[in-house]
Coordinates of N, CA, C and O in Angstrom, one line a residue:
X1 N 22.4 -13.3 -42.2 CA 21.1 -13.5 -41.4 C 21.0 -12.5 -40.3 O 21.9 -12.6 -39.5
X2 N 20.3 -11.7 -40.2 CA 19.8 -10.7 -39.4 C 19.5 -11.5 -37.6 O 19.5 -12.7 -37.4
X3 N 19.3 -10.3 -36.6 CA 19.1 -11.3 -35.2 C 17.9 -11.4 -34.9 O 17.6 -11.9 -33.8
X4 N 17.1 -11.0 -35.7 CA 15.6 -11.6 -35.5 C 14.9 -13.0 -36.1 O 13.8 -13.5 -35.8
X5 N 16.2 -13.4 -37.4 CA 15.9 -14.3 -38.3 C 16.5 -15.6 -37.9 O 16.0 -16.7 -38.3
X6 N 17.7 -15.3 -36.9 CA 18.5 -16.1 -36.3 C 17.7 -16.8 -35.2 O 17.3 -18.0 -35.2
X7 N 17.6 -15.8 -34.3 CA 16.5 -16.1 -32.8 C 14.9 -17.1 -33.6 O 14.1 -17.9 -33.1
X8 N 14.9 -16.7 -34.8 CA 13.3 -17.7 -34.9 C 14.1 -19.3 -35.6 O 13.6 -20.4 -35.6
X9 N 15.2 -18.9 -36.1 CA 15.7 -19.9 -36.6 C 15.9 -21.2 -35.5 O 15.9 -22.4 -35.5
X10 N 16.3 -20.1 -34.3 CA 16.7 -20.9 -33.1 C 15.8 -21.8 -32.2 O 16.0 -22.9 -31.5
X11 N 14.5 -20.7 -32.4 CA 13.3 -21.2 -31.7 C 12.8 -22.6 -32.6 O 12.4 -23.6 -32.1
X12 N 12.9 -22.4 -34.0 CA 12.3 -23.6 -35.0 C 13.0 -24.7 -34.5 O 12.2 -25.5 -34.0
X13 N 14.4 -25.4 -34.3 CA 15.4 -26.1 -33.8 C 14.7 -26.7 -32.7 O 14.5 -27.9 -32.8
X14 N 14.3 -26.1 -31.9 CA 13.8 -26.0 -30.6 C 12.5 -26.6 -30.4 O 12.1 -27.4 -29.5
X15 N 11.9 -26.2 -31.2 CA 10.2 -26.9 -32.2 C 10.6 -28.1 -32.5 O 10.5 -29.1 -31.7
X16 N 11.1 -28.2 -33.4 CA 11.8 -29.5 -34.0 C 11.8 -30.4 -33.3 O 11.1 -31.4 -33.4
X17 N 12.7 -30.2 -32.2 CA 12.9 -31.1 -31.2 C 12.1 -32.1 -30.4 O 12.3 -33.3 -30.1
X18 N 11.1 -31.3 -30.3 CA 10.0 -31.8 -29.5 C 9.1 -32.9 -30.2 O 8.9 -32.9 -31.4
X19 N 8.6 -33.8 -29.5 CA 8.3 -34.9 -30.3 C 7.3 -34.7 -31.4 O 7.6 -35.1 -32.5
X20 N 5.9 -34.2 -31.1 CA 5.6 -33.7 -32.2 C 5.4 -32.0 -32.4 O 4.8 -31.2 -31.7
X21 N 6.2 -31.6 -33.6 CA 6.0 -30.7 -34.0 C 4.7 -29.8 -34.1 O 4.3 -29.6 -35.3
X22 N 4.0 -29.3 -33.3 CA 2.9 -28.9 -33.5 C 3.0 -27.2 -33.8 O 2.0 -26.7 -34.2
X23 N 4.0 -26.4 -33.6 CA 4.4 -25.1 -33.6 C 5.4 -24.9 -34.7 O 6.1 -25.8 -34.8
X24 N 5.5 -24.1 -35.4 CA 6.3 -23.3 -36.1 C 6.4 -21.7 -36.1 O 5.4 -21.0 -35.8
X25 N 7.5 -21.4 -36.4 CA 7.9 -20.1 -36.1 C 8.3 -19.0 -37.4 O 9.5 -18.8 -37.8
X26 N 7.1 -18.4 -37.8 CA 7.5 -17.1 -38.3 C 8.3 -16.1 -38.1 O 8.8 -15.7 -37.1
X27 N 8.3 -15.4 -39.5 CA 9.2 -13.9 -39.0 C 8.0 -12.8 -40.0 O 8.0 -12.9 -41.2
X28 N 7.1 -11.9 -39.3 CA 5.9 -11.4 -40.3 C 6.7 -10.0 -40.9 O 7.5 -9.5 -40.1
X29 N 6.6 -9.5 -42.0 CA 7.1 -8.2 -42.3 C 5.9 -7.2 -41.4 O 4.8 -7.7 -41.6
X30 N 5.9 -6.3 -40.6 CA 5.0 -5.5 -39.9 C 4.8 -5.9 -38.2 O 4.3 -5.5 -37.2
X31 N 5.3 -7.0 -38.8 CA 4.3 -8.2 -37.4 C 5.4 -8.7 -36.4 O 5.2 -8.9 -35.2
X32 N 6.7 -9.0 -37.1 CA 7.8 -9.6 -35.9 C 7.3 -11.3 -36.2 O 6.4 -11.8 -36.8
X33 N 8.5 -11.8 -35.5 CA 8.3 -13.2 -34.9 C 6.7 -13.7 -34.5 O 5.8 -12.8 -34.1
X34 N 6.5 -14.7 -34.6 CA 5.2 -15.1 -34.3 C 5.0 -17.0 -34.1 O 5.7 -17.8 -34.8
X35 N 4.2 -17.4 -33.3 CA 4.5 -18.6 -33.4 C 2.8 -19.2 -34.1 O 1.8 -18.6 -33.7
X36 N 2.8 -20.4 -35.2 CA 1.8 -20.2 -35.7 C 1.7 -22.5 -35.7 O 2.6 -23.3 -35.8
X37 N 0.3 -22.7 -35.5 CA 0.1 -24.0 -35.4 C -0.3 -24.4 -36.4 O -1.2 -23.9 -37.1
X38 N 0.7 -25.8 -36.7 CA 0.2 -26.5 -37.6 C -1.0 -27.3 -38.0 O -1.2 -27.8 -39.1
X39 N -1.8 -27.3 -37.1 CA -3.2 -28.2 -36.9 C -3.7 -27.8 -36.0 O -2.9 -27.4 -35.2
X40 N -5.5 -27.7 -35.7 CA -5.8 -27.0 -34.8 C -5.7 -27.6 -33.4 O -6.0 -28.8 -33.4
X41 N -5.4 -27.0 -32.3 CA -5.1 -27.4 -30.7 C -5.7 -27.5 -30.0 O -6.3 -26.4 -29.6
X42 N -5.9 -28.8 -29.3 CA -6.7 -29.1 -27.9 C -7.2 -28.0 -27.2 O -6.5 -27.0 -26.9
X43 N -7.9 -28.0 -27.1 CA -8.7 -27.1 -25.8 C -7.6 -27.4 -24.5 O -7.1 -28.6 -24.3
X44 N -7.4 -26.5 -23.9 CA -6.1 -26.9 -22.5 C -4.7 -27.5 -22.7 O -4.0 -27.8 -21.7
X45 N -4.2 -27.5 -23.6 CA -3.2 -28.1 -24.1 C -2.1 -27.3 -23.5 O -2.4 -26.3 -24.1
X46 N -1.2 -27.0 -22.9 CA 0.4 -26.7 -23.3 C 0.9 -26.5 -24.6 O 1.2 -27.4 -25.3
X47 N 0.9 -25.6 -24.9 CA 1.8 -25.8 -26.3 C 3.0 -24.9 -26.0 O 3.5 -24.7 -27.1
X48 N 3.7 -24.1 -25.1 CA 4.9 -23.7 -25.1 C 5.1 -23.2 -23.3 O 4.1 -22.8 -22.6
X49 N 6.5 -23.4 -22.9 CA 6.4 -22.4 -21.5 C 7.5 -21.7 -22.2 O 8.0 -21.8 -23.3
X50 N 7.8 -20.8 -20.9 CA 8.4 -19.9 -21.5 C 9.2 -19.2 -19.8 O 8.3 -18.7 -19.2
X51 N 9.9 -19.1 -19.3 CA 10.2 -18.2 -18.1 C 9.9 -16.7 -18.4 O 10.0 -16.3 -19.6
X52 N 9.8 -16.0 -17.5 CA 9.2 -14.4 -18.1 C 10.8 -13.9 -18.0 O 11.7 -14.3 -17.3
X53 N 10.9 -12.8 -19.1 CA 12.0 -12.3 -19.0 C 12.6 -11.5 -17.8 O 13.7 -11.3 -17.5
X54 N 11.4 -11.2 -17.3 CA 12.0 -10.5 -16.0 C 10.7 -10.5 -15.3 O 9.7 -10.9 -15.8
X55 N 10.7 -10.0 -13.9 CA 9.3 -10.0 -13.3 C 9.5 -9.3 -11.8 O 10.6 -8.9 -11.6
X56 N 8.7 -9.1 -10.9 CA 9.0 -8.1 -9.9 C 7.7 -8.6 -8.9 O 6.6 -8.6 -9.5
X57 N 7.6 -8.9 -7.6 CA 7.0 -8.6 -6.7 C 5.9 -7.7 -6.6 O 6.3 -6.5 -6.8
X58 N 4.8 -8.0 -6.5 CA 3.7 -6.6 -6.3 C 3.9 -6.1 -5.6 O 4.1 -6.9 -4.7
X59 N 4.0 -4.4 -5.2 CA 4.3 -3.3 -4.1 C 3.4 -4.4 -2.9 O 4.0 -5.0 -2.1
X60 N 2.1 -4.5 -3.1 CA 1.8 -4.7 -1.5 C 1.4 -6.2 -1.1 O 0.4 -6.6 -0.5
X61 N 2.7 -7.0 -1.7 CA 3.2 -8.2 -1.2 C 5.0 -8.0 -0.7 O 5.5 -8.9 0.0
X62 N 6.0 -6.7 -1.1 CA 7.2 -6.7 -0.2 C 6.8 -6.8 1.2 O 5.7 -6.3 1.7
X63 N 7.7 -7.5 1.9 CA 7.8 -7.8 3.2 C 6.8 -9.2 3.3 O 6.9 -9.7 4.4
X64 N 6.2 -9.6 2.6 CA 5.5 -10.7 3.0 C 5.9 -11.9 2.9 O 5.9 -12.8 3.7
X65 N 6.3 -11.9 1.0 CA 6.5 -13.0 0.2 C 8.0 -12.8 -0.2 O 8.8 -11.8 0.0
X66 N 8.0 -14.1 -0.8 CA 9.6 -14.3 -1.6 C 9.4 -13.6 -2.6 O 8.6 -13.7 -3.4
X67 N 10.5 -12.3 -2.5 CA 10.8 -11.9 -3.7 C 11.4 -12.3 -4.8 O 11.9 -11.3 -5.4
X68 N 11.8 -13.6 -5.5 CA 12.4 -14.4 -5.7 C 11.2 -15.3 -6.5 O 11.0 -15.5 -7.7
X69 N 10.3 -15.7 -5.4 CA 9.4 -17.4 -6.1 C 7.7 -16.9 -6.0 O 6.7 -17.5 -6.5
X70 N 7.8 -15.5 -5.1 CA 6.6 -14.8 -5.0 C 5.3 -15.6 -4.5 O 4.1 -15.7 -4.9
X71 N 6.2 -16.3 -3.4 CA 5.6 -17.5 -2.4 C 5.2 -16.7 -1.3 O 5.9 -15.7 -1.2
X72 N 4.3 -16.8 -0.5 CA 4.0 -16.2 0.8 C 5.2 -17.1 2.1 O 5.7 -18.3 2.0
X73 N 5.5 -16.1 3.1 CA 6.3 -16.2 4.3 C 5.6 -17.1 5.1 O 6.2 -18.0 5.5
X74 N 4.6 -16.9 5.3 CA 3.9 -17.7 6.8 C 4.7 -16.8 7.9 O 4.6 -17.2 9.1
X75 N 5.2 -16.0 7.8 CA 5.7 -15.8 9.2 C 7.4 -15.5 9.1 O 7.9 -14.4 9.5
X76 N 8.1 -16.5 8.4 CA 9.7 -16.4 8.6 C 10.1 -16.8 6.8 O 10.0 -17.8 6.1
X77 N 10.7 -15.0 6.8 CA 11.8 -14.7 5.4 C 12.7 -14.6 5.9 O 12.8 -14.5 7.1
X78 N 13.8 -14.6 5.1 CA 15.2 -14.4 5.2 C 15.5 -12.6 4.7 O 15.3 -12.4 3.6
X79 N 15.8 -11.7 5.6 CA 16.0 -10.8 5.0 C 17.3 -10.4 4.7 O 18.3 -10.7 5.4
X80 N 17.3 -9.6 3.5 CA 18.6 -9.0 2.7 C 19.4 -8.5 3.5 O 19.0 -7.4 3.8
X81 N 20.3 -8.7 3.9 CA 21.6 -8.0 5.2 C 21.4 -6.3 5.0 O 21.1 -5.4 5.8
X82 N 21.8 -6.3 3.4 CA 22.3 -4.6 3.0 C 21.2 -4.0 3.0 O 21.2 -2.9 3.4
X83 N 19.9 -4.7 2.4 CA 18.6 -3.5 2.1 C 18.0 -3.4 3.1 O 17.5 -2.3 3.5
X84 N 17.7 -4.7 3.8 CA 16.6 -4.9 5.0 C 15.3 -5.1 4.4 O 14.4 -5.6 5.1
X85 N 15.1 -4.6 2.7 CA 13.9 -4.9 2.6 C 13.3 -6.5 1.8 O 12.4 -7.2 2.1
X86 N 14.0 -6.5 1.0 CA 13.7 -7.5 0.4 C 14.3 -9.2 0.9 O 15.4 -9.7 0.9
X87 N 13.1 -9.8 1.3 CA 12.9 -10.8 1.8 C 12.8 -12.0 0.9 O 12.4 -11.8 -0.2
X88 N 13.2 -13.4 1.2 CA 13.2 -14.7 0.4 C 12.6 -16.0 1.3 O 12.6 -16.3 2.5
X89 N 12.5 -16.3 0.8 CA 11.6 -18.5 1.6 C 13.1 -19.1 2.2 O 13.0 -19.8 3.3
X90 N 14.2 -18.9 1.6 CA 15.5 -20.1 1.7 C 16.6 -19.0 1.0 O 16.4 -18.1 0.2
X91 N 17.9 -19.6 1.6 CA 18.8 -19.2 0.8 C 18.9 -19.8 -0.5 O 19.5 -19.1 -1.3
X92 N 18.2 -21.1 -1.1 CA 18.1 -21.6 -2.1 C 17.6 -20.0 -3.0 O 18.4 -19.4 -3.7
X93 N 16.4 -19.6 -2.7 CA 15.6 -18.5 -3.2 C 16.3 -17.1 -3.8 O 16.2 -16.5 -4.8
X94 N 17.2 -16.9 -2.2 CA 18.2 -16.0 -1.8 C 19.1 -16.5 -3.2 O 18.9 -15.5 -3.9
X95 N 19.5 -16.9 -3.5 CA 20.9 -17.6 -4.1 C 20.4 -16.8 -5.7 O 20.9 -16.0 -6.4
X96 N 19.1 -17.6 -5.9 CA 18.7 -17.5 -6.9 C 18.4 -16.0 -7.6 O 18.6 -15.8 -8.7
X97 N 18.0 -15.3 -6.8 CA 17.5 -13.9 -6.5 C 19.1 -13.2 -7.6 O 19.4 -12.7 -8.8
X98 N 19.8 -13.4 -6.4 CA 21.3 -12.8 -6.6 C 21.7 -13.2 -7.7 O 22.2 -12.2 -8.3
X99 N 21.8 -14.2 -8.3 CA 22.3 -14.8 -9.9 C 20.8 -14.6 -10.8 O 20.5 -15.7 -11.1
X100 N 20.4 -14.1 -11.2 CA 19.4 -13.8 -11.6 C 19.0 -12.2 -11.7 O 18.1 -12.0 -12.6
X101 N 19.3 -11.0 -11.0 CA 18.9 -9.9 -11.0 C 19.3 -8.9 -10.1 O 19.7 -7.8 -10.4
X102 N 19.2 -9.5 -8.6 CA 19.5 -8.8 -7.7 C 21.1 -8.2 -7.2 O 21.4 -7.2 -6.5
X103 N 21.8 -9.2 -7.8 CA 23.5 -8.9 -7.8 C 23.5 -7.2 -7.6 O 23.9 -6.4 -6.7
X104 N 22.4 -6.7 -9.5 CA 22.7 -5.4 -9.4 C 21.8 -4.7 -8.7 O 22.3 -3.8 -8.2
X105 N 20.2 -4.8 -8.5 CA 19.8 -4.2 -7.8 C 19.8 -4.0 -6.3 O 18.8 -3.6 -5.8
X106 N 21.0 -4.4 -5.6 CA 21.5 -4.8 -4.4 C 22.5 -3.6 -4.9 O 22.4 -2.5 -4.3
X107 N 23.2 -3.7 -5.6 CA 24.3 -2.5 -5.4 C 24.1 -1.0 -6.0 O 24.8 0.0 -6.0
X108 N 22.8 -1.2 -6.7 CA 22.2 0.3 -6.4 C 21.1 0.5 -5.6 O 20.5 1.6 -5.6
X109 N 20.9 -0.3 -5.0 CA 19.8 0.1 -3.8 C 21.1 0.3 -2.5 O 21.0 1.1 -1.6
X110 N 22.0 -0.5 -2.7 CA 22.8 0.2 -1.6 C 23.6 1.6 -1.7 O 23.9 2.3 -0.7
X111 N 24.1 1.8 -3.4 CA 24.4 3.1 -3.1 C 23.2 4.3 -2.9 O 23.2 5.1 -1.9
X112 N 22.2 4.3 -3.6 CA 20.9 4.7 -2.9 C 20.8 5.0 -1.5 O 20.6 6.1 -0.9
X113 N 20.9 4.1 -1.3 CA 20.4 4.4 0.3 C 21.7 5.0 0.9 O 21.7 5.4 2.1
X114 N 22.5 5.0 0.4 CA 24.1 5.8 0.9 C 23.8 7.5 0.9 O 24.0 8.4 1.6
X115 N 23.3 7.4 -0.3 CA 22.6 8.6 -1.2 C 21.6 9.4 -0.4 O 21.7 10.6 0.0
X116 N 20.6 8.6 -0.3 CA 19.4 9.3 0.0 C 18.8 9.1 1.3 O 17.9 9.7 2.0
X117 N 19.5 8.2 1.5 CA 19.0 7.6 3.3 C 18.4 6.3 3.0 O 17.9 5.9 2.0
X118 N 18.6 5.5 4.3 CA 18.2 3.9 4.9 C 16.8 4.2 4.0 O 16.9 3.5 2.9
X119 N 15.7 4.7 4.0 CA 14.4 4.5 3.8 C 14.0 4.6 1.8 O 13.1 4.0 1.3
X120 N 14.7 5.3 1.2 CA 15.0 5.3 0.0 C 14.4 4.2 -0.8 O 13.5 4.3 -1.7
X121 N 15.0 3.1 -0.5 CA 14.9 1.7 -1.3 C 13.6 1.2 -0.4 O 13.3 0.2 -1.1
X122 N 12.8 1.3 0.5 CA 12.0 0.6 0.5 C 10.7 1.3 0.1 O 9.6 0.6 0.1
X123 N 10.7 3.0 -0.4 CA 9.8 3.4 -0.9 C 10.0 2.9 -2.1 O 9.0 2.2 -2.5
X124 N 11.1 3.1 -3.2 CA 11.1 2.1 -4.1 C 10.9 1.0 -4.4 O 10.9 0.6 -5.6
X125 N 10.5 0.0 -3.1 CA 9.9 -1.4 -3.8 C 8.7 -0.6 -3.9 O 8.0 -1.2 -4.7
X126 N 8.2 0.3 -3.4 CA 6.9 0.2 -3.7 C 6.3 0.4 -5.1 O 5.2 0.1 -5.5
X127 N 7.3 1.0 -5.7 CA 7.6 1.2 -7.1 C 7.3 -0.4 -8.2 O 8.0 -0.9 -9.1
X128 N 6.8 -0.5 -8.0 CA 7.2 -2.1 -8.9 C 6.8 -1.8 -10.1 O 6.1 -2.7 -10.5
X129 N 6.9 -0.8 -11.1 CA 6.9 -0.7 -12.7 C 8.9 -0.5 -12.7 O 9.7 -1.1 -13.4
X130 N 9.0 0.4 -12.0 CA 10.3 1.2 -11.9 C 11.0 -0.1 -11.6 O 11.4 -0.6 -12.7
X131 N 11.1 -0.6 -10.9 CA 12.2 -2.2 -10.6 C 12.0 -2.9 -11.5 O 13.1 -3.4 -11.8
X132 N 10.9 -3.3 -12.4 CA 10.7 -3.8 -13.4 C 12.0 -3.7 -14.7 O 12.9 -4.3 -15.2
X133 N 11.0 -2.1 -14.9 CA 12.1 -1.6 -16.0 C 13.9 -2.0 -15.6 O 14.6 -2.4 -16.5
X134 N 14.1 -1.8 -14.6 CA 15.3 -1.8 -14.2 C 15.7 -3.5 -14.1 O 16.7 -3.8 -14.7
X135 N 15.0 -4.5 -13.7 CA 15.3 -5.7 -14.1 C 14.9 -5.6 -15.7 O 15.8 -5.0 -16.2
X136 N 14.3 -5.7 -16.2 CA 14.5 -5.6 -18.0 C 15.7 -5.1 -18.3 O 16.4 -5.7 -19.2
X137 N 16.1 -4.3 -17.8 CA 17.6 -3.8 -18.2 C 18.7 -5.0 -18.3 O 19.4 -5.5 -19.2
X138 N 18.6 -5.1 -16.7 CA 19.7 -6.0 -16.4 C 19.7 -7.5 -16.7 O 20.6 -8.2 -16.5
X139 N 18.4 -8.0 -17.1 CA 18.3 -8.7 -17.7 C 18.5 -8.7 -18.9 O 19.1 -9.8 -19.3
X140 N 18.3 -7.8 -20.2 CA 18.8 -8.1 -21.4 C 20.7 -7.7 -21.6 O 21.3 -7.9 -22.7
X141 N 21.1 -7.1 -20.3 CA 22.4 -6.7 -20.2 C 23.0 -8.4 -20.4 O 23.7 -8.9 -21.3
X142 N 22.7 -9.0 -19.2 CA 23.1 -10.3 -19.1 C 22.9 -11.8 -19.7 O 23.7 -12.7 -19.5
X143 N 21.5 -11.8 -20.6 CA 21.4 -13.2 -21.0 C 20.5 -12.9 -22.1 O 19.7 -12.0 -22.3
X144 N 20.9 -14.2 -23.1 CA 19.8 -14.3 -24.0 C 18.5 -14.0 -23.7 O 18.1 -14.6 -22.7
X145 N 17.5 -13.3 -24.4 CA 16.4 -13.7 -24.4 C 15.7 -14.6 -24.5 O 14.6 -14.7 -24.0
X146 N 16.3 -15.4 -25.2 CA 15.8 -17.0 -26.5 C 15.5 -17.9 -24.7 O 16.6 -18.0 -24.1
X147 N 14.7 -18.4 -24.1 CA 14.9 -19.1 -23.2 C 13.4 -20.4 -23.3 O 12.8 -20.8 -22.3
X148 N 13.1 -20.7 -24.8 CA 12.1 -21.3 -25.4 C 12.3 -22.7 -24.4 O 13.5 -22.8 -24.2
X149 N 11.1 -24.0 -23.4 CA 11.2 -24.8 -23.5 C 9.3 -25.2 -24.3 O 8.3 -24.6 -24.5
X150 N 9.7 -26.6 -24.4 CA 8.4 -26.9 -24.7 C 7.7 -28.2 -23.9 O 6.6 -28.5 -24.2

């Protein structure tokens, strides 16, 4: 079984589960995975969440909001000791950040700025395709993709 045949195998299980089955999961030749309904669906309905695989702060919300829950500050973040730039709501947030993505982009924004100087990494948040890509990375480095609830 191939890992694209496996991962829809996995998502069907997952389908299954849920009380009523209203989703099922293809694999199209041309087309990839696909999720296809068994009966037609409520107007507003839920039919799947999903966490995004990775995601990034808009350049001109750094310094404002949680980079983390991408909540507004009101006034008082917690800022990152090593970058200075990147801000959180709580160490809850903080915690989350770090187990989730930032572990690594904390230790190349600090060699960075070792590199290129203090100001380096915060022209880079401004960057948010570039941090992106770079969470995509470190996210498919570290965890399944498969992260289906319903």
């Amino acid at each position: 079984m191939d890992e694209g045949s496996s991962r829809a195998q996995s998502v069907q299980e997952a389908l299954s589960e849920a009380s009523d089955s209203l989703l099922r999961v293809e694999v199209r030749a041309g087309r990839g995975r696909c999720l296809v309904a068994e009966r037609p669906v409520r107007k507003g309905r839920v039919v799947l969440r999903e966490m995004p695989y990775a995601s990034v702060l808009n350049a001109n919300k750094v310094g404002t909001h949680c980079d983390y829950t991408f909540k507004p500050g009101g006034g008082k973040l917690l800022r990152c000791s090593r970058t200075k730039v990147v801000k959180y709501l709580d160490r809850e947030a903080q915690a989350g950040a770090w187990k989730a993505y930032f572990r690594d982009e904390c230790r190349v924004a600090s060699k960075m700025m070792e590199e290129k100087g203090e100001e380096f990494y915060s022209r880079l948040c401004m960057r948010s395709t570039l941090r992106l890509v770079c969470r995509m990375y470190w996210t498919r480095k570290a965890r399944s993709p498969l992260q289906w609830t319903l």
